[in-house]
Coordinates of C-alpha atoms in Angstrom, one line a residue:
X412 CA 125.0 5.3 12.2
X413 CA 126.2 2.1 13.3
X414 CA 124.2 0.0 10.3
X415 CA 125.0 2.9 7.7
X416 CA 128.7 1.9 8.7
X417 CA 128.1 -2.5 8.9
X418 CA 126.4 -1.6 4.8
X419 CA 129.0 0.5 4.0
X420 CA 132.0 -2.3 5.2
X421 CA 129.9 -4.9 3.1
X422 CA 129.9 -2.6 -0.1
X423 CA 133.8 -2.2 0.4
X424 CA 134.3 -5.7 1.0
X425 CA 132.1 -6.8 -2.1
X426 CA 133.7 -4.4 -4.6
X427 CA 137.4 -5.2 -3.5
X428 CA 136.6 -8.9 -4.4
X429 CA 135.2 -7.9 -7.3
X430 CA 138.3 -6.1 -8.1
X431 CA 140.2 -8.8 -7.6
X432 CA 137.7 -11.4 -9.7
X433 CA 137.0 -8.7 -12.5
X434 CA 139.3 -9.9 -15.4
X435 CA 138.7 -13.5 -14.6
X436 CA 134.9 -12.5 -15.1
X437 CA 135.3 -10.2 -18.0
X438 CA 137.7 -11.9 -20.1
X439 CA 136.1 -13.4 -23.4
X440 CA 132.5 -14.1 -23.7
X441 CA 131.7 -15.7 -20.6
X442 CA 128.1 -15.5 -21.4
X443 CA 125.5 -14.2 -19.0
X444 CA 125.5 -17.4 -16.5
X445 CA 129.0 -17.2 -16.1
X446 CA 129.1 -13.5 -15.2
X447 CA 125.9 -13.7 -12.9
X448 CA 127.4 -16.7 -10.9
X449 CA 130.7 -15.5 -10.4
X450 CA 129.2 -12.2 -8.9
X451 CA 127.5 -15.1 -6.7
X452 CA 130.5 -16.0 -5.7
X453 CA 132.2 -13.2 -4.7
X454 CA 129.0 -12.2 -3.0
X455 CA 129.1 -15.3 -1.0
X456 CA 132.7 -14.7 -0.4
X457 CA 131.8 -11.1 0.9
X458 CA 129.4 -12.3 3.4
X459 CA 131.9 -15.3 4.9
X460 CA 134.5 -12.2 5.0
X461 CA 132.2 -9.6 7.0
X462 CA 131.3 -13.0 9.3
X463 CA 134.8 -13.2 9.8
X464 CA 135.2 -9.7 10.6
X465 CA 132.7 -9.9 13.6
X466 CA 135.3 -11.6 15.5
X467 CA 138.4 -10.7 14.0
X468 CA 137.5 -7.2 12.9
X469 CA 140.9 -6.5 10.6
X470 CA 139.9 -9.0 8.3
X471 CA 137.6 -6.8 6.6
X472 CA 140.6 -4.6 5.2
X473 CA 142.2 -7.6 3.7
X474 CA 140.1 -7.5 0.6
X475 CA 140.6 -4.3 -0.1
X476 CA 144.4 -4.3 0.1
X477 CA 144.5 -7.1 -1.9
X478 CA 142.3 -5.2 -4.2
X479 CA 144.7 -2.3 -4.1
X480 CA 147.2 -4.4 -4.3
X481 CA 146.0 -6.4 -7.6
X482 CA 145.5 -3.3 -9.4
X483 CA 148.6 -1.4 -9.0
X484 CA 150.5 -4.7 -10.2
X485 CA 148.3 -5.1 -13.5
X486 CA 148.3 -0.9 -13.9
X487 CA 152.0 -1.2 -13.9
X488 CA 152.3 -4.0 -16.3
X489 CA 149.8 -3.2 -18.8
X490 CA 150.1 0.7 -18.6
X491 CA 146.0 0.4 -18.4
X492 CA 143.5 -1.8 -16.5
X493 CA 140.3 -1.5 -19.1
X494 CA 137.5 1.2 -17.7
X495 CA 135.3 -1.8 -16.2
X496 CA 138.4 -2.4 -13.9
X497 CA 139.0 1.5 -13.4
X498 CA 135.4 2.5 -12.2
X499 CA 135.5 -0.4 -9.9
X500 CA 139.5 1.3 -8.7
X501 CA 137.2 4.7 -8.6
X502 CA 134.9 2.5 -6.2
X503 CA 136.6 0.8 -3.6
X504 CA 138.9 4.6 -3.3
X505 CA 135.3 6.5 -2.8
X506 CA 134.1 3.9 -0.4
X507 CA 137.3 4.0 1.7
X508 CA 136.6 7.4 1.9
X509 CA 133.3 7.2 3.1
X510 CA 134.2 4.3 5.2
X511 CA 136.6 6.8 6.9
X512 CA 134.2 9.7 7.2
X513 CA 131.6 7.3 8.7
X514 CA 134.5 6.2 11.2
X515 CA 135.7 9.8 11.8
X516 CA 131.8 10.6 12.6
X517 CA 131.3 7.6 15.0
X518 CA 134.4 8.7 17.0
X519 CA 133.4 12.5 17.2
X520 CA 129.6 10.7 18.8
X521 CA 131.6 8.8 20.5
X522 CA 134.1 11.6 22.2
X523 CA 130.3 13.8 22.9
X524 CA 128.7 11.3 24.2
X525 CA 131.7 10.0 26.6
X526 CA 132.2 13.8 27.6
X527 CA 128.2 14.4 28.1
X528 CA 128.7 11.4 30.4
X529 CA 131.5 12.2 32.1
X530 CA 130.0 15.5 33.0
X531 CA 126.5 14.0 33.9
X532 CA 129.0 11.8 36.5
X533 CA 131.1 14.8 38.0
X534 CA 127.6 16.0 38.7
X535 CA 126.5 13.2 40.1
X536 CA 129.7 13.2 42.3
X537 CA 129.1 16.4 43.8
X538 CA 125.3 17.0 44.0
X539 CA 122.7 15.1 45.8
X540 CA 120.0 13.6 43.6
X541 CA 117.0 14.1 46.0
X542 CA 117.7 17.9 46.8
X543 CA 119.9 19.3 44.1
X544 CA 121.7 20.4 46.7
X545 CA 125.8 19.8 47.2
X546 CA 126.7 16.6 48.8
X547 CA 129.6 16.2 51.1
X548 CA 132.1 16.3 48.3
X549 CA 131.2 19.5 47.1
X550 CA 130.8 21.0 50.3
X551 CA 134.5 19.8 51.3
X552 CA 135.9 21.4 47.9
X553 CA 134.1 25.1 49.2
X554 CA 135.2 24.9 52.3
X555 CA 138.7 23.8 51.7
X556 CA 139.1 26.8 49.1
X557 CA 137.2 29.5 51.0
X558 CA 139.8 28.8 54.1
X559 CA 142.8 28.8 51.8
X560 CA 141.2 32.3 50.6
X561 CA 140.1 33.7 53.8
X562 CA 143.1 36.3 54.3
X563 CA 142.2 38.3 57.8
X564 CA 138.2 37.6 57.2
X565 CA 136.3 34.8 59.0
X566 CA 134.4 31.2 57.2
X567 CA 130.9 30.0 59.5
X568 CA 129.9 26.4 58.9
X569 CA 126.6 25.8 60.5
X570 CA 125.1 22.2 60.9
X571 CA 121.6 22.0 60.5
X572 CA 119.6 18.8 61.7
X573 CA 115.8 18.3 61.4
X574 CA 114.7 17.1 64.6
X575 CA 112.0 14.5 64.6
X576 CA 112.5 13.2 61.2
X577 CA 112.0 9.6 61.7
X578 CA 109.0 10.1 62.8
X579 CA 107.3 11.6 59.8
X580 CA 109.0 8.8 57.4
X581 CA 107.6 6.4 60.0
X582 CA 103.8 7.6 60.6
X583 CA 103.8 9.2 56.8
X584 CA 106.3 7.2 54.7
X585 CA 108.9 7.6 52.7
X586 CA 107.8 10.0 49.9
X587 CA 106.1 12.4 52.3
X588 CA 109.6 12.4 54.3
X589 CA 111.6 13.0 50.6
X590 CA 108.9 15.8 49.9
X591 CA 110.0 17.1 53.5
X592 CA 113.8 17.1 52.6
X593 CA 113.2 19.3 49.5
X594 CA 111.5 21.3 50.7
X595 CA 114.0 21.9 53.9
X596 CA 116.4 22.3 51.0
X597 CA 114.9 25.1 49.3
X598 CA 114.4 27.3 52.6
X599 CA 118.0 26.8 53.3
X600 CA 119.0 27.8 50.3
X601 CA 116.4 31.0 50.2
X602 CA 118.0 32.2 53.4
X603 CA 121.8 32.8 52.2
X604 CA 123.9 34.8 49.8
X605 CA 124.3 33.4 46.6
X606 CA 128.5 32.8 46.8
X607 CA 127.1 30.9 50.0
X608 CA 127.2 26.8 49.5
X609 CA 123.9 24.7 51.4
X610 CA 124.8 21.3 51.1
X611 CA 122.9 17.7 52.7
X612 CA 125.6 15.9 54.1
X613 CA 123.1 12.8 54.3
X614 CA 120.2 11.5 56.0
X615 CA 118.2 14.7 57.8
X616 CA 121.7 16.6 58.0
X617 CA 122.4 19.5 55.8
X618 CA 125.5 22.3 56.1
X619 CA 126.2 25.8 55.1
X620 CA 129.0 27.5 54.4
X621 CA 129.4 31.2 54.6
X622 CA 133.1 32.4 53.8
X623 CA 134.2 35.8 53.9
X624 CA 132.6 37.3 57.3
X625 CA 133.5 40.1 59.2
X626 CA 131.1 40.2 61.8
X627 CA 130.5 36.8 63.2
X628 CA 127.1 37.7 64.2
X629 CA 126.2 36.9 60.6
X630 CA 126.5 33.4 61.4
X631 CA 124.4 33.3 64.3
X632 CA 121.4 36.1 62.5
X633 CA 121.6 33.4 59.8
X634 CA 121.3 29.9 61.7
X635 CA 118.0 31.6 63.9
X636 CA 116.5 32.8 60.1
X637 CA 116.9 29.1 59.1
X638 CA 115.4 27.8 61.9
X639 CA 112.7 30.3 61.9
X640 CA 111.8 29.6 58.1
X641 CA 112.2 25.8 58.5
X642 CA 109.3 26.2 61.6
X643 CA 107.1 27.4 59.1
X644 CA 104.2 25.2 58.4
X645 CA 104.6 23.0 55.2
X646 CA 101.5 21.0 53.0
X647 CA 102.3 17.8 51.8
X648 CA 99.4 16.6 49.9
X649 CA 96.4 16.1 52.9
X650 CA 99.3 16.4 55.7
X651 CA 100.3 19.7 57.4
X652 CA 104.0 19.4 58.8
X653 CA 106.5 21.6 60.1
X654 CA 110.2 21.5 60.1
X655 CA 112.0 21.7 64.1
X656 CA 115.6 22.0 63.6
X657 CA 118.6 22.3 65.7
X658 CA 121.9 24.2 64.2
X659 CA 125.7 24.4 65.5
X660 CA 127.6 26.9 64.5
X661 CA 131.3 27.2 64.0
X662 CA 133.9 30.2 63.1
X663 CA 137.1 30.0 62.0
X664 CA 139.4 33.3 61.3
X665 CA 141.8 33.2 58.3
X666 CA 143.6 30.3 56.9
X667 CA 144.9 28.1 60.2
X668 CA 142.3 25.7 60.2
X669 CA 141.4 22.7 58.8
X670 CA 137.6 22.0 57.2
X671 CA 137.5 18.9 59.3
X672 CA 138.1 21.0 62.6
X673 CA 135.8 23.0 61.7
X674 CA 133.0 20.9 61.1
X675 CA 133.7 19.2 64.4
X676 CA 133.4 21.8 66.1
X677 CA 130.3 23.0 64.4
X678 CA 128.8 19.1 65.6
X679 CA 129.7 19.7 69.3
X680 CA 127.9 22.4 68.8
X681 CA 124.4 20.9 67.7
X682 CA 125.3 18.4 70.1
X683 CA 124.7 21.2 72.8
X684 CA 121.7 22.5 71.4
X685 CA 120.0 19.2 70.7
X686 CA 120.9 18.3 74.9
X687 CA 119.3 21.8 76.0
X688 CA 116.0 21.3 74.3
X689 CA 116.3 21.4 70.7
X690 CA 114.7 23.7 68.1
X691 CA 118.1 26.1 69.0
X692 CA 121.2 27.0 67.6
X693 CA 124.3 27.2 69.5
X694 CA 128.0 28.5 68.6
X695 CA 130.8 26.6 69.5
X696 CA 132.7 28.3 72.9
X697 CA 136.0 26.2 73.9
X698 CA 135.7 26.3 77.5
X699 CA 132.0 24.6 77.2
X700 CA 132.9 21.9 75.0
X701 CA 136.2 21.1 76.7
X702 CA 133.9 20.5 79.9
X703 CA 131.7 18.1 78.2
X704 CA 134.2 16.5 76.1
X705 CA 135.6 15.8 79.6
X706 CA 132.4 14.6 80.9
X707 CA 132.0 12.6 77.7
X708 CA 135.6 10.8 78.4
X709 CA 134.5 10.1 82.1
X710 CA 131.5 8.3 80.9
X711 CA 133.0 6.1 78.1
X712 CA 136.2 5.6 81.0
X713 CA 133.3 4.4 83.2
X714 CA 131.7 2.2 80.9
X715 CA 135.0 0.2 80.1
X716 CA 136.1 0.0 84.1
X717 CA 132.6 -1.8 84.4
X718 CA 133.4 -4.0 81.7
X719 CA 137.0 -4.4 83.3
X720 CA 135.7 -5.1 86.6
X721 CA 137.8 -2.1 87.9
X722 CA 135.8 -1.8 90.6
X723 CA 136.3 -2.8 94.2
X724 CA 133.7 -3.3 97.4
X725 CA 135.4 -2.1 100.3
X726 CA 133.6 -2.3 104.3
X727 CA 133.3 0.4 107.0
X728 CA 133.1 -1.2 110.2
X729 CA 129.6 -0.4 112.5
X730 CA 130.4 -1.0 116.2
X731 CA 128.5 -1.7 119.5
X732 CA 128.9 1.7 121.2
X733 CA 129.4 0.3 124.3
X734 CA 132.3 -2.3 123.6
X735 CA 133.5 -0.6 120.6
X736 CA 133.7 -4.3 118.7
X737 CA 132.8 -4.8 115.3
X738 CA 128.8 -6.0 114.7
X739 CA 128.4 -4.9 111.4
X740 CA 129.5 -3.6 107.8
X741 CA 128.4 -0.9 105.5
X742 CA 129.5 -2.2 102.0
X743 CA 130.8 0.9 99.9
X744 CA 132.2 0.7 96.2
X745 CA 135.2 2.1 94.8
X746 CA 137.1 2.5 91.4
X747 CA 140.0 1.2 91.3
X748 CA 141.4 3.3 88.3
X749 CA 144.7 2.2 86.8
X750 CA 146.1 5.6 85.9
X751 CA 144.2 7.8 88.8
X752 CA 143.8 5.5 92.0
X753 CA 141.3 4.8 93.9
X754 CA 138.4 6.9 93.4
X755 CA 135.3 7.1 95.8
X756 CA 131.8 7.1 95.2
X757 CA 131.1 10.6 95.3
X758 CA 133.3 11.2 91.9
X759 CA 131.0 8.7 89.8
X760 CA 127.8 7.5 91.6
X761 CA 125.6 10.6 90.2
X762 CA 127.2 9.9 86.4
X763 CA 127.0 6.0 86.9
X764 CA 122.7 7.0 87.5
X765 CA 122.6 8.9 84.9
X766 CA 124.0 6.9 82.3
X767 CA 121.7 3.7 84.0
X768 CA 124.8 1.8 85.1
X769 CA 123.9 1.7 88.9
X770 CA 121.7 -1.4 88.6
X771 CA 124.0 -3.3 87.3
X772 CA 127.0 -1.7 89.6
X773 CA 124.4 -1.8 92.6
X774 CA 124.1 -5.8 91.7
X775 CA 127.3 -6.4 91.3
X776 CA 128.5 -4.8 94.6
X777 CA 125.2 -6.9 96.3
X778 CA 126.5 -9.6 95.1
X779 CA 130.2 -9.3 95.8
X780 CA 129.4 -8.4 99.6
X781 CA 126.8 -11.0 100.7
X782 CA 129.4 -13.7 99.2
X783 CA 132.3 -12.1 101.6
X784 CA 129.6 -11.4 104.6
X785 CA 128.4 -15.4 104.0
X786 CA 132.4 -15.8 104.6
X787 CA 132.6 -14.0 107.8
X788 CA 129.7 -15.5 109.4
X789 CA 132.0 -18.2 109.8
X790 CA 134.3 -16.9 112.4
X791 CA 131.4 -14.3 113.5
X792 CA 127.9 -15.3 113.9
X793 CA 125.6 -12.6 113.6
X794 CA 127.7 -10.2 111.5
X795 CA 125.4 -8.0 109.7
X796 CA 125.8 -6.3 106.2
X797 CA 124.5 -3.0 105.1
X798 CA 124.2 -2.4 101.3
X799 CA 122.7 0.6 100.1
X800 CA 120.1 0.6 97.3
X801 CA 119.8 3.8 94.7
X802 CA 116.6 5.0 93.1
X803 CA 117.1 3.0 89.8
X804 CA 117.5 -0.4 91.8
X805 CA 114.6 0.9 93.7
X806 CA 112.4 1.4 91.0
X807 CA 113.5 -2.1 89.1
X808 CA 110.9 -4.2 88.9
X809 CA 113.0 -7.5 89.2
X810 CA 115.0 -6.2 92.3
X811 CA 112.6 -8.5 94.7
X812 CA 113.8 -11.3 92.8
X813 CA 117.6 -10.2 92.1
X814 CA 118.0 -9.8 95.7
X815 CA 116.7 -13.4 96.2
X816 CA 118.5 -15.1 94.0
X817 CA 122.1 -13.2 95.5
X818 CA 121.0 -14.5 99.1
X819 CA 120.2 -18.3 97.5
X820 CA 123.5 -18.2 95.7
X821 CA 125.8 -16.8 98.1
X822 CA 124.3 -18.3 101.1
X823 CA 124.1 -15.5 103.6
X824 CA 120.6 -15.6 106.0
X825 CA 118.3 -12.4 104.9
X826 CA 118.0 -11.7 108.7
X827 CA 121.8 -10.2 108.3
X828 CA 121.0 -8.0 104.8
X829 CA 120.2 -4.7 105.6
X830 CA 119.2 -2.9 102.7
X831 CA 119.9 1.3 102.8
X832 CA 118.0 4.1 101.1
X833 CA 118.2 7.6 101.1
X834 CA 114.9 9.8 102.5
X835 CA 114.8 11.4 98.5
X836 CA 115.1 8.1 97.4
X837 CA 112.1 6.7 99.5
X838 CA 110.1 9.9 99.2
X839 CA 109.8 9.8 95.6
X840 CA 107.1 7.7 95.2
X841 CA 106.2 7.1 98.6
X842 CA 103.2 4.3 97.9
X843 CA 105.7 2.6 95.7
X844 CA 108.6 2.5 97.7
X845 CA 106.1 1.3 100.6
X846 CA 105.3 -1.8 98.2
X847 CA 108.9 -2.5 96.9
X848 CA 110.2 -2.6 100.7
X849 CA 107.7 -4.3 101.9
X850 CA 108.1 -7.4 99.4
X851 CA 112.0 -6.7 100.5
X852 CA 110.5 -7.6 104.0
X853 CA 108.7 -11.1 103.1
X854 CA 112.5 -12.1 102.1
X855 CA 113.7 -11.7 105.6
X856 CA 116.0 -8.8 105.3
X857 CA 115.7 -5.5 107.1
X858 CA 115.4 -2.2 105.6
X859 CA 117.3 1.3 106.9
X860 CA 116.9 4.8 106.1
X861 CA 120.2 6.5 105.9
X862 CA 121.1 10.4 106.2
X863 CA 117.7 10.4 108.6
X864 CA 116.5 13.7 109.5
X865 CA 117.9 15.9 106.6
X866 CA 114.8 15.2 104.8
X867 CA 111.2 17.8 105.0
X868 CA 109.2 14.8 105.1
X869 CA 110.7 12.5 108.2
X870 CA 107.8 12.2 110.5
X871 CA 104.9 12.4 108.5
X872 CA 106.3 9.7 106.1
X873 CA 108.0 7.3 108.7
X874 CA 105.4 5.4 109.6
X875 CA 104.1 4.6 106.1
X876 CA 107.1 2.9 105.2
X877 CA 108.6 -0.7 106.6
X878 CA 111.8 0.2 108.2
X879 CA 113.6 -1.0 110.6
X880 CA 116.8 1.3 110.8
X881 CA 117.7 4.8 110.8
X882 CA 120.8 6.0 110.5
X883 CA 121.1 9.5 112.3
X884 CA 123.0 11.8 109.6
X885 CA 126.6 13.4 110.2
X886 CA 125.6 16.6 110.5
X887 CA 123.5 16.0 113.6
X888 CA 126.4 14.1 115.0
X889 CA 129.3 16.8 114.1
X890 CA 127.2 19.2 115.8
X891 CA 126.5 18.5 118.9
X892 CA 129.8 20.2 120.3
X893 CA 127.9 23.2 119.7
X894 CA 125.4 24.2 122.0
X895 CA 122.0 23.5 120.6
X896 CA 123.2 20.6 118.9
X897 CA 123.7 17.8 121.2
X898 CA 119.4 18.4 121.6
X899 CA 118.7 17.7 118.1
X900 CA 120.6 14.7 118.1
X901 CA 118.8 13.7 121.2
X902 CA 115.4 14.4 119.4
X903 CA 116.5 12.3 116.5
X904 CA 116.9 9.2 118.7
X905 CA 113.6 9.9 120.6
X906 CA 112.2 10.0 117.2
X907 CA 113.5 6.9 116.3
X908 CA 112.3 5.4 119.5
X909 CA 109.1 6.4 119.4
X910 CA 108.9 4.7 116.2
X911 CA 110.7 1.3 117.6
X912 CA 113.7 1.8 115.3
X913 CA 116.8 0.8 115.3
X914 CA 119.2 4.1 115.1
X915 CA 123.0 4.3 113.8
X916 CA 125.0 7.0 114.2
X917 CA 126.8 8.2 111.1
X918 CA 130.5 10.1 111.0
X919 CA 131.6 9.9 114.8
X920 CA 135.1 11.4 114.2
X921 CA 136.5 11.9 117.1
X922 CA 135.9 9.9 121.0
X923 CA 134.3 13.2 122.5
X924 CA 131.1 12.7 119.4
X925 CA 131.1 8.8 120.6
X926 CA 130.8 9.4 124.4
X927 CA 128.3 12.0 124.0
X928 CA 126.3 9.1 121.8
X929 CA 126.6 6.9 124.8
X930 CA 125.3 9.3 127.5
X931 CA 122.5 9.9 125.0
X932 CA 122.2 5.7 124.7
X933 CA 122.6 5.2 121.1
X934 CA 123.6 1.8 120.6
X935 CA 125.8 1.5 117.2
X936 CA 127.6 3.6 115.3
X937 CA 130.5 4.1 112.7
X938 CA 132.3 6.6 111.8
X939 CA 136.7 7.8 111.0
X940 CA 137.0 7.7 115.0
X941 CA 136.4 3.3 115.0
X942 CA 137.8 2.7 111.3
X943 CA 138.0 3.9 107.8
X944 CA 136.7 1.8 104.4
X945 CA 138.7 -0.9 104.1
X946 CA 139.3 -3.7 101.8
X947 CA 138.0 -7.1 102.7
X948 CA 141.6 -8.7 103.9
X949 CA 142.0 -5.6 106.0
X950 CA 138.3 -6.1 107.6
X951 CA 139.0 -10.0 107.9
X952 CA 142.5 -8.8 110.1
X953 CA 140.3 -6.6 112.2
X954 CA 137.3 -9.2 113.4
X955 CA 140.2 -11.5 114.2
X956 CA 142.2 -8.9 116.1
X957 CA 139.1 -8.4 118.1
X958 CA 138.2 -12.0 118.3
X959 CA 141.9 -12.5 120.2
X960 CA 141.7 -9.2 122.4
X961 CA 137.8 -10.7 123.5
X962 CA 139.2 -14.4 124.1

């Protein structure tokens, strides 16, 4: 169309010239040379005009209402312009026309094909090339309109995730994983109603929407039938594969909530199901998720106080039984929060393991401790610090040389570090711990075993590992007031006897507990009755309180 239209402009621009030259070339007897090379002329002067009109496209009209022009003024002064002159008036009238019917033709393709493209792009906008399915967009459009027209009936989005994913695009590649997606794509789709909307929300994450409820067991009969048809096993060329998904599911009643909301919810939701094992589908409940959105703000608080040094090492004095004077130190952390206080180590030890923080936390309080214990020996000779380990420092593979390094930089002998563990802690691995504490021993420090006797493996396992101290646990302690218990203390401390050990007594509270520990010749203990944790200014103000009293 577009050169039927550039021929067309050069016939109009060729017979308007030779509108205007006409007379000039048929006046008289110009002879045959004359005629053919003015026709040359106006040719020529044709092809500069259509040049012209390339950049200045206006141009190209200028001939023919000059044309126009010309032949109205000689129509009007001679009352005729010769037939040679009037078919070539006919001309340059009919190829206007055509000129305009050519235009109005190109701007009709023109208006189609901008409207086929604009639809081809609002399709594109709203559906996902690889699956067909809706994208994001479309799915926010159905949802936003199905809760504005709920009324009293209830709207389920359910969150779908293919679990494992990676994997297949990593071991089978790309296409196979694409091939995977589609296919997850059409079982979604097979397993709703058709005023339902299945859309992929990206990556290995799809959504559906099911509006208009009334039982809300729909939802969940429909997330288990996905999950159960997406289990199925799938060919992909040579390659048999199945589909393990997890699914969230949320429900809304009427019109009070927003699609955002809901889809949140729906996400906490395959959160859960994801944490208890995948290959489920879980419903949003309130109660639950408010517990681990909680749990969830703890952590990320916890994170940031280790990054803000929030934390504090405080000391609880370990005395000589029979003086009551300060010998000794058990290091303990605490968190120092700026809005809640001081919080002790039972409120975020267990979180601090299982988010892997406690190596560098158990470090750090190492650290911080052997720098203050190097201080005291100053004024104290001999003053011992206790610093307890936890299983991930125990089972760190660089924790022979971390511990090194803190007593070369801080300066305090290893014959004062007493490194603490728990029984579970030791009895995990019992060959292992043996090795780890042993290398522990080659460095000089001693090693206790803390909360001794609560564990089922005490004596069979003692003698396999290198300790030096046990600590006799609270319990035993707190219960020899009653009658039978003052004897299992007692056998505690033969135990520990028997095996040349060292034994502390843990949670004396009261001076009735610490004379009973004396008649049964225990030498150290600690406990509320001598002192509570303290801070290291308070613990400094103690030893030289008892330095004065001894002088």
């Amino acid at each position: 169309m577009d050169r039927v239209r550039r021929v067309v402009d050069g016939a109009m621009i060729l017979t308007s010239l030779l509108l205007i030259a006409g007379p000039m070339l048929l006046e008289g007897d110009r002879g045959t040379a004359a005629l053919v090379g003015g026709t040359a002329l106006v040719a020529g002067l044709s092809l500069i005009v259509l040049l012209l009109a390339r950049r200045w496209p206006l141009v190209q009209y200028a001939p023919v209402a000059a044309a126009v022009l010309v032949a109205g003024v000689r129509f009007g002064r001679e009352g005729s312009i010769g037939p040679g002159l009037t078919w070539l008036t006919i001309a340059v009238a009919a190829i206007i026309l055509i000129r305009q019917f050519l235009g109005a033709r190109t701007n009709q393709d023109l208006v189609r094909d901008l409207t086929r493209e604009r639809a081809q792009l609002a399709r594109q906008a709203s559906r996902d090339p690889l699956t067909e399915l809706g994208n994001r967009k479309l799915f926010m459009d159905h949802a936003t309109d199905a809760l504005a027209d709920a009324d009293d009936t209830m709207t389920a989005v359910i969150l779908v995730d293919l679990d494992g994913f990676k994997e297949v695009n990593d071991t089978y590649g790309h296409a196979t994983g694409d091939e995977l997606l589609r296919a997850a794509a059409e079982r979604l789709t097979a397993n709703v109603r058709t005023n339902d909307t299945v859309s992929r929300l990206g990556g290995d994450e799809f959504v559906v929407l099911l509006p208009r409820l009334v039982d809300d067991q729909i939802a969940d009969t429909v997330a288990n039938r996905i999950l159960r048809d997406l289990a199925q096993p799938l060919i992909i060329g040579d390659v048999v594969l199945t589909i393990p998904a997890s699914a969230g599911i949320a429900i809304t009643r009427g019109a009070g909530t927003a699609v955002d909301e809901v889809v949140r919810e729906a996400d906490l939701a395959l959160y859960q199901a994801k944490a208890e094992g995948k290959g489920l589908a879980r419903r949003f409940d309130p109660a639950q998720f408010a517990a681990a959105e909680s749990r969830r703000r703890e952590e990320a608080d916890l994170r940031r106080a280790l990054d803000a040094g929030e934390f504090e090492v405080h000391y609880q004095p370990i005395v000589d039984l029979e003086g009551e004077h300060t010998v000794g130190v058990e290091a303990l952390v605490r968190w120092n929060h700026p809005e809640r206080g001081m919080i002790p180590p039972i409120a975020f030890l267990d979180m601090a393991e299982s988010l892997g923080l406690l190596p560098r936390l158990g470090g750090w309080v190492l650290e911080e401790a052997c720098r203050q214990a190097a201080a005291w020996q100053e004024q104290n000779p001999g003053f011992e610090l206790n610093v307890n380990l936890s299983a991930s420092q125990l089972g760190n593979p660089d924790l022979v040389e971390e511990v090194r390094g803190v007593l070369d930089r801080t300066g305090l002998p290893p014959s004062l570090l007493v490194l603490e563990l728990t029984e579970s802690v030791a009895l995990v691995d019992l060959v292992e711990s043996a090795r780890v504490l042993g290398a522990l021993k080659t460095l000089g420090v001693r090693i206790a075993l803390d909360d001794f006797g609560t564990g089922f493996s005490s004596l069979s396992h003692l003698g396999a590992l290198p300790v030096d101290v046990v600590k006799i646990d609270k319990s035993f302690v707190q219960a020899m007031q009653e009658g039978s218990g003052a004897s299992v203390a007692e056998a505690v401390l033969q135990i520990a006897r028997t095996f040349k050990l060292a034994p502390v007594a843990e949670g004396v509270e009261d001076a009735t507990q610490a004379s009973r520990l004396r008649e049964l010749e225990c030498a150290q203990a600690q406990g509320y009755h001598f002192a509570r944790p303290m801070p290291a200014g308070d613990l400094t103000d103690l030893l030289a309180r008892q330095a004065a009293l001894s002088s």
